[in-house]
């Protein structure tokens, strides 16, 4: 059970701190300059964690095993992060911005799961899509 729960707990904690940090980037700072610092820190941390968690595995040899995914992930993470920084600069609130994002993402990922990974679209998922869309109406009522 622990192996099932801890990754989601880590994502929740990390995403909470991430949103606080993204909103905390000063308005007069280039988001790309901020992300440069972010990725330098991330690269150092990732390298250290590789050596702690896989002390006998040659990191350079690991690089030769990579497929397209880490490269594209690097590009889309920049889009994700700069998108959030600009969203907060544009005035999105932490509470509503993430809910709107998550509702749309949930709907999109249902179809991605179906198309790319042959995951079934069940009645529960269809009802969930409806609830997400109704929730978006309620969250945006002034």
JSON list of C-alpha atoms in Angstrom, two decimals:
[
{"chain": "A", "resi": 1, "resn": "UNK", "atom": "CA", "xyz": [0.00, 0.00, 0.00]},
{"chain": "A", "resi": 2, "resn": "UNK", "atom": "CA", "xyz": [2.80, 2.43, 0.88]},
{"chain": "A", "resi": 3, "resn": "UNK", "atom": "CA", "xyz": [4.42, 1.95, -2.55]},
{"chain": "A", "resi": 4, "resn": "UNK", "atom": "CA", "xyz": [1.10, 2.91, -4.12]},
{"chain": "A", "resi": 5, "resn": "UNK", "atom": "CA", "xyz": [0.43, 5.98, -1.96]},
{"chain": "A", "resi": 6, "resn": "UNK", "atom": "CA", "xyz": [3.80, 7.67, -1.47]},
{"chain": "A", "resi": 7, "resn": "UNK", "atom": "CA", "xyz": [4.28, 8.74, -5.12]},
{"chain": "A", "resi": 8, "resn": "UNK", "atom": "CA", "xyz": [0.90, 10.51, -5.15]},
{"chain": "A", "resi": 9, "resn": "UNK", "atom": "CA", "xyz": [1.66, 12.10, -1.78]},
{"chain": "A", "resi": 10, "resn": "UNK", "atom": "CA", "xyz": [4.97, 13.35, -3.20]},
{"chain": "A", "resi": 11, "resn": "UNK", "atom": "CA", "xyz": [3.20, 14.76, -6.27]},
{"chain": "A", "resi": 12, "resn": "UNK", "atom": "CA", "xyz": [0.63, 16.51, -4.06]},
{"chain": "A", "resi": 13, "resn": "UNK", "atom": "CA", "xyz": [3.27, 18.02, -1.80]},
{"chain": "A", "resi": 14, "resn": "UNK", "atom": "CA", "xyz": [5.50, 19.00, -4.72]},
{"chain": "A", "resi": 15, "resn": "UNK", "atom": "CA", "xyz": [2.62, 20.47, -6.70]},
{"chain": "A", "resi": 16, "resn": "UNK", "atom": "CA", "xyz": [1.47, 22.53, -3.72]},
{"chain": "A", "resi": 17, "resn": "UNK", "atom": "CA", "xyz": [4.95, 23.99, -3.20]},
{"chain": "A", "resi": 18, "resn": "UNK", "atom": "CA", "xyz": [5.34, 24.35, -6.98]},
{"chain": "A", "resi": 19, "resn": "UNK", "atom": "CA", "xyz": [2.20, 26.53, -7.25]},
{"chain": "A", "resi": 20, "resn": "UNK", "atom": "CA", "xyz": [3.39, 28.69, -4.35]},
{"chain": "A", "resi": 21, "resn": "UNK", "atom": "CA", "xyz": [6.79, 29.12, -6.01]},
{"chain": "A", "resi": 22, "resn": "UNK", "atom": "CA", "xyz": [5.34, 29.82, -9.47]},
{"chain": "A", "resi": 23, "resn": "UNK", "atom": "CA", "xyz": [3.09, 32.51, -8.02]},
{"chain": "A", "resi": 24, "resn": "UNK", "atom": "CA", "xyz": [6.05, 33.84, -6.00]},
{"chain": "A", "resi": 25, "resn": "UNK", "atom": "CA", "xyz": [8.26, 34.61, -9.02]},
{"chain": "A", "resi": 26, "resn": "UNK", "atom": "CA", "xyz": [8.61, 38.42, -8.99]},
{"chain": "A", "resi": 27, "resn": "UNK", "atom": "CA", "xyz": [6.50, 40.19, -11.59]},
{"chain": "A", "resi": 28, "resn": "UNK", "atom": "CA", "xyz": [9.45, 42.19, -12.89]},
{"chain": "A", "resi": 29, "resn": "UNK", "atom": "CA", "xyz": [11.58, 39.09, -13.58]},
{"chain": "A", "resi": 30, "resn": "UNK", "atom": "CA", "xyz": [11.76, 37.25, -16.88]},
{"chain": "A", "resi": 31, "resn": "UNK", "atom": "CA", "xyz": [10.11, 33.85, -16.37]},
{"chain": "A", "resi": 32, "resn": "UNK", "atom": "CA", "xyz": [12.82, 32.31, -18.52]},
{"chain": "A", "resi": 33, "resn": "UNK", "atom": "CA", "xyz": [15.58, 33.71, -16.29]},
{"chain": "A", "resi": 34, "resn": "UNK", "atom": "CA", "xyz": [13.76, 32.28, -13.28]},
{"chain": "A", "resi": 35, "resn": "UNK", "atom": "CA", "xyz": [13.43, 28.92, -15.03]},
{"chain": "A", "resi": 36, "resn": "UNK", "atom": "CA", "xyz": [17.14, 28.92, -15.84]},
{"chain": "A", "resi": 37, "resn": "UNK", "atom": "CA", "xyz": [17.85, 28.99, -12.09]},
{"chain": "A", "resi": 38, "resn": "UNK", "atom": "CA", "xyz": [15.11, 26.42, -11.54]},
{"chain": "A", "resi": 39, "resn": "UNK", "atom": "CA", "xyz": [16.64, 23.96, -14.00]},
{"chain": "A", "resi": 40, "resn": "UNK", "atom": "CA", "xyz": [20.20, 24.46, -12.77]},
{"chain": "A", "resi": 41, "resn": "UNK", "atom": "CA", "xyz": [19.00, 23.58, -9.26]},
{"chain": "A", "resi": 42, "resn": "UNK", "atom": "CA", "xyz": [16.93, 20.71, -10.69]},
{"chain": "A", "resi": 43, "resn": "UNK", "atom": "CA", "xyz": [19.87, 19.32, -12.67]},
{"chain": "A", "resi": 44, "resn": "UNK", "atom": "CA", "xyz": [22.14, 19.40, -9.63]},
{"chain": "A", "resi": 45, "resn": "UNK", "atom": "CA", "xyz": [19.47, 17.81, -7.43]},
{"chain": "A", "resi": 46, "resn": "UNK", "atom": "CA", "xyz": [18.69, 15.12, -10.03]},
{"chain": "A", "resi": 47, "resn": "UNK", "atom": "CA", "xyz": [22.37, 14.26, -10.40]},
{"chain": "A", "resi": 48, "resn": "UNK", "atom": "CA", "xyz": [22.87, 13.99, -6.64]},
{"chain": "A", "resi": 49, "resn": "UNK", "atom": "CA", "xyz": [19.72, 11.87, -6.28]},
{"chain": "A", "resi": 50, "resn": "UNK", "atom": "CA", "xyz": [20.89, 9.57, -9.09]},
{"chain": "A", "resi": 51, "resn": "UNK", "atom": "CA", "xyz": [24.11, 8.86, -7.22]},
{"chain": "A", "resi": 52, "resn": "UNK", "atom": "CA", "xyz": [22.28, 8.37, -3.91]},
{"chain": "A", "resi": 53, "resn": "UNK", "atom": "CA", "xyz": [19.56, 6.07, -5.26]},
{"chain": "A", "resi": 54, "resn": "UNK", "atom": "CA", "xyz": [21.61, 4.23, -7.91]},
{"chain": "A", "resi": 55, "resn": "UNK", "atom": "CA", "xyz": [25.19, 4.40, -6.60]},
{"chain": "A", "resi": 56, "resn": "UNK", "atom": "CA", "xyz": [26.49, 1.59, -8.82]},
{"chain": "A", "resi": 57, "resn": "UNK", "atom": "CA", "xyz": [24.83, 2.77, -12.07]},
{"chain": "A", "resi": 58, "resn": "UNK", "atom": "CA", "xyz": [26.90, 4.86, -14.48]},
{"chain": "A", "resi": 59, "resn": "UNK", "atom": "CA", "xyz": [24.88, 7.98, -15.25]},
{"chain": "A", "resi": 60, "resn": "UNK", "atom": "CA", "xyz": [26.57, 8.48, -18.63]},
{"chain": "A", "resi": 61, "resn": "UNK", "atom": "CA", "xyz": [25.61, 4.94, -19.63]},
{"chain": "A", "resi": 62, "resn": "UNK", "atom": "CA", "xyz": [22.04, 5.72, -18.56]},
{"chain": "A", "resi": 63, "resn": "UNK", "atom": "CA", "xyz": [22.02, 8.67, -20.95]},
{"chain": "A", "resi": 64, "resn": "UNK", "atom": "CA", "xyz": [22.68, 6.33, -23.88]},
{"chain": "A", "resi": 65, "resn": "UNK", "atom": "CA", "xyz": [19.50, 4.36, -23.07]},
{"chain": "A", "resi": 66, "resn": "UNK", "atom": "CA", "xyz": [17.16, 7.32, -23.47]},
{"chain": "A", "resi": 67, "resn": "UNK", "atom": "CA", "xyz": [14.41, 7.50, -26.05]},
{"chain": "A", "resi": 68, "resn": "UNK", "atom": "CA", "xyz": [12.55, 10.60, -27.24]},
{"chain": "A", "resi": 69, "resn": "UNK", "atom": "CA", "xyz": [10.52, 11.07, -24.05]},
{"chain": "A", "resi": 70, "resn": "UNK", "atom": "CA", "xyz": [13.06, 12.87, -21.77]},
{"chain": "A", "resi": 71, "resn": "UNK", "atom": "CA", "xyz": [13.88, 15.36, -24.52]},
{"chain": "A", "resi": 72, "resn": "UNK", "atom": "CA", "xyz": [10.27, 16.21, -25.25]},
{"chain": "A", "resi": 73, "resn": "UNK", "atom": "CA", "xyz": [9.53, 16.23, -21.50]},
{"chain": "A", "resi": 74, "resn": "UNK", "atom": "CA", "xyz": [12.21, 18.92, -21.10]},
{"chain": "A", "resi": 75, "resn": "UNK", "atom": "CA", "xyz": [10.47, 21.09, -23.69]},
{"chain": "A", "resi": 76, "resn": "UNK", "atom": "CA", "xyz": [6.94, 20.63, -22.36]},
{"chain": "A", "resi": 77, "resn": "UNK", "atom": "CA", "xyz": [8.01, 21.22, -18.76]},
{"chain": "A", "resi": 78, "resn": "UNK", "atom": "CA", "xyz": [9.28, 24.64, -19.80]},
{"chain": "A", "resi": 79, "resn": "UNK", "atom": "CA", "xyz": [5.90, 25.31, -21.42]},
{"chain": "A", "resi": 80, "resn": "UNK", "atom": "CA", "xyz": [4.08, 24.12, -18.33]},
{"chain": "A", "resi": 81, "resn": "UNK", "atom": "CA", "xyz": [6.16, 26.20, -15.97]},
{"chain": "A", "resi": 82, "resn": "UNK", "atom": "CA", "xyz": [6.24, 29.40, -17.99]},
{"chain": "A", "resi": 83, "resn": "UNK", "atom": "CA", "xyz": [2.50, 29.01, -18.59]},
{"chain": "A", "resi": 84, "resn": "UNK", "atom": "CA", "xyz": [1.84, 28.96, -14.85]},
{"chain": "A", "resi": 85, "resn": "UNK", "atom": "CA", "xyz": [4.13, 31.93, -14.22]},
{"chain": "A", "resi": 86, "resn": "UNK", "atom": "CA", "xyz": [2.37, 33.96, -16.91]},
{"chain": "A", "resi": 87, "resn": "UNK", "atom": "CA", "xyz": [-1.05, 32.81, -15.66]},
{"chain": "A", "resi": 88, "resn": "UNK", "atom": "CA", "xyz": [-0.25, 34.14, -12.20]},
{"chain": "A", "resi": 89, "resn": "UNK", "atom": "CA", "xyz": [1.15, 37.36, -13.67]},
{"chain": "A", "resi": 90, "resn": "UNK", "atom": "CA", "xyz": [-2.14, 37.72, -15.60]},
{"chain": "A", "resi": 91, "resn": "UNK", "atom": "CA", "xyz": [-4.07, 37.52, -12.33]},
{"chain": "A", "resi": 92, "resn": "UNK", "atom": "CA", "xyz": [-5.19, 33.91, -12.00]},
{"chain": "A", "resi": 93, "resn": "UNK", "atom": "CA", "xyz": [-5.74, 32.92, -8.39]},
{"chain": "A", "resi": 94, "resn": "UNK", "atom": "CA", "xyz": [-3.98, 29.82, -7.08]},
{"chain": "A", "resi": 95, "resn": "UNK", "atom": "CA", "xyz": [-7.28, 28.31, -5.99]},
{"chain": "A", "resi": 96, "resn": "UNK", "atom": "CA", "xyz": [-9.19, 28.74, -9.25]},
{"chain": "A", "resi": 97, "resn": "UNK", "atom": "CA", "xyz": [-6.38, 28.50, -11.79]},
{"chain": "A", "resi": 98, "resn": "UNK", "atom": "CA", "xyz": [-5.36, 25.04, -10.70]},
{"chain": "A", "resi": 99, "resn": "UNK", "atom": "CA", "xyz": [-8.94, 23.78, -10.50]},
{"chain": "A", "resi": 100, "resn": "UNK", "atom": "CA", "xyz": [-9.71, 25.02, -14.03]},
{"chain": "A", "resi": 101, "resn": "UNK", "atom": "CA", "xyz": [-6.48, 23.49, -15.30]},
{"chain": "A", "resi": 102, "resn": "UNK", "atom": "CA", "xyz": [-7.08, 20.19, -13.54]},
{"chain": "A", "resi": 103, "resn": "UNK", "atom": "CA", "xyz": [-10.66, 19.84, -14.74]},
{"chain": "A", "resi": 104, "resn": "UNK", "atom": "CA", "xyz": [-9.71, 20.39, -18.37]},
{"chain": "A", "resi": 105, "resn": "UNK", "atom": "CA", "xyz": [-6.66, 18.17, -17.99]},
{"chain": "A", "resi": 106, "resn": "UNK", "atom": "CA", "xyz": [-8.74, 15.35, -16.53]},
{"chain": "A", "resi": 107, "resn": "UNK", "atom": "CA", "xyz": [-11.10, 15.48, -19.51]},
{"chain": "A", "resi": 108, "resn": "UNK", "atom": "CA", "xyz": [-8.21, 15.60, -22.00]},
{"chain": "A", "resi": 109, "resn": "UNK", "atom": "CA", "xyz": [-6.39, 12.71, -20.33]},
{"chain": "A", "resi": 110, "resn": "UNK", "atom": "CA", "xyz": [-9.46, 10.49, -20.49]},
{"chain": "A", "resi": 111, "resn": "UNK", "atom": "CA", "xyz": [-9.31, 10.78, -24.26]},
{"chain": "A", "resi": 112, "resn": "UNK", "atom": "CA", "xyz": [-5.51, 10.50, -24.36]},
{"chain": "A", "resi": 113, "resn": "UNK", "atom": "CA", "xyz": [-5.76, 7.30, -22.30]},
{"chain": "A", "resi": 114, "resn": "UNK", "atom": "CA", "xyz": [-8.37, 5.94, -24.70]},
{"chain": "A", "resi": 115, "resn": "UNK", "atom": "CA", "xyz": [-6.55, 6.86, -27.92]},
{"chain": "A", "resi": 116, "resn": "UNK", "atom": "CA", "xyz": [-2.92, 6.16, -26.98]},
{"chain": "A", "resi": 117, "resn": "UNK", "atom": "CA", "xyz": [-3.19, 3.49, -24.29]},
{"chain": "A", "resi": 118, "resn": "UNK", "atom": "CA", "xyz": [-6.53, 1.81, -25.09]},
{"chain": "A", "resi": 119, "resn": "UNK", "atom": "CA", "xyz": [-7.92, 2.57, -21.64]},
{"chain": "A", "resi": 120, "resn": "UNK", "atom": "CA", "xyz": [-11.70, 2.13, -21.61]},
{"chain": "A", "resi": 121, "resn": "UNK", "atom": "CA", "xyz": [-14.05, 5.11, -21.41]},
{"chain": "A", "resi": 122, "resn": "UNK", "atom": "CA", "xyz": [-16.61, 3.99, -18.85]},
{"chain": "A", "resi": 123, "resn": "UNK", "atom": "CA", "xyz": [-19.87, 5.56, -17.76]},
{"chain": "A", "resi": 124, "resn": "UNK", "atom": "CA", "xyz": [-18.13, 6.63, -14.56]},
{"chain": "A", "resi": 125, "resn": "UNK", "atom": "CA", "xyz": [-15.61, 8.59, -16.61]},
{"chain": "A", "resi": 126, "resn": "UNK", "atom": "CA", "xyz": [-18.33, 10.17, -18.73]},
{"chain": "A", "resi": 127, "resn": "UNK", "atom": "CA", "xyz": [-20.19, 11.24, -15.59]},
{"chain": "A", "resi": 128, "resn": "UNK", "atom": "CA", "xyz": [-16.87, 12.52, -14.22]},
{"chain": "A", "resi": 129, "resn": "UNK", "atom": "CA", "xyz": [-16.38, 14.64, -17.34]},
{"chain": "A", "resi": 130, "resn": "UNK", "atom": "CA", "xyz": [-19.84, 16.11, -16.79]},
{"chain": "A", "resi": 131, "resn": "UNK", "atom": "CA", "xyz": [-19.08, 16.85, -13.15]},
{"chain": "A", "resi": 132, "resn": "UNK", "atom": "CA", "xyz": [-15.79, 18.52, -14.14]},
{"chain": "A", "resi": 133, "resn": "UNK", "atom": "CA", "xyz": [-17.58, 20.74, -16.65]},
{"chain": "A", "resi": 134, "resn": "UNK", "atom": "CA", "xyz": [-20.34, 21.63, -14.18]},
{"chain": "A", "resi": 135, "resn": "UNK", "atom": "CA", "xyz": [-17.65, 22.37, -11.60]},
{"chain": "A", "resi": 136, "resn": "UNK", "atom": "CA", "xyz": [-16.00, 24.79, -14.03]},
{"chain": "A", "resi": 137, "resn": "UNK", "atom": "CA", "xyz": [-19.27, 26.69, -14.30]},
{"chain": "A", "resi": 138, "resn": "UNK", "atom": "CA", "xyz": [-19.56, 26.95, -10.52]},
{"chain": "A", "resi": 139, "resn": "UNK", "atom": "CA", "xyz": [-15.93, 27.89, -9.94]},
{"chain": "A", "resi": 140, "resn": "UNK", "atom": "CA", "xyz": [-16.20, 30.76, -12.43]},
{"chain": "A", "resi": 141, "resn": "UNK", "atom": "CA", "xyz": [-19.50, 32.24, -11.23]},
{"chain": "A", "resi": 142, "resn": "UNK", "atom": "CA", "xyz": [-18.80, 35.67, -9.76]}
]
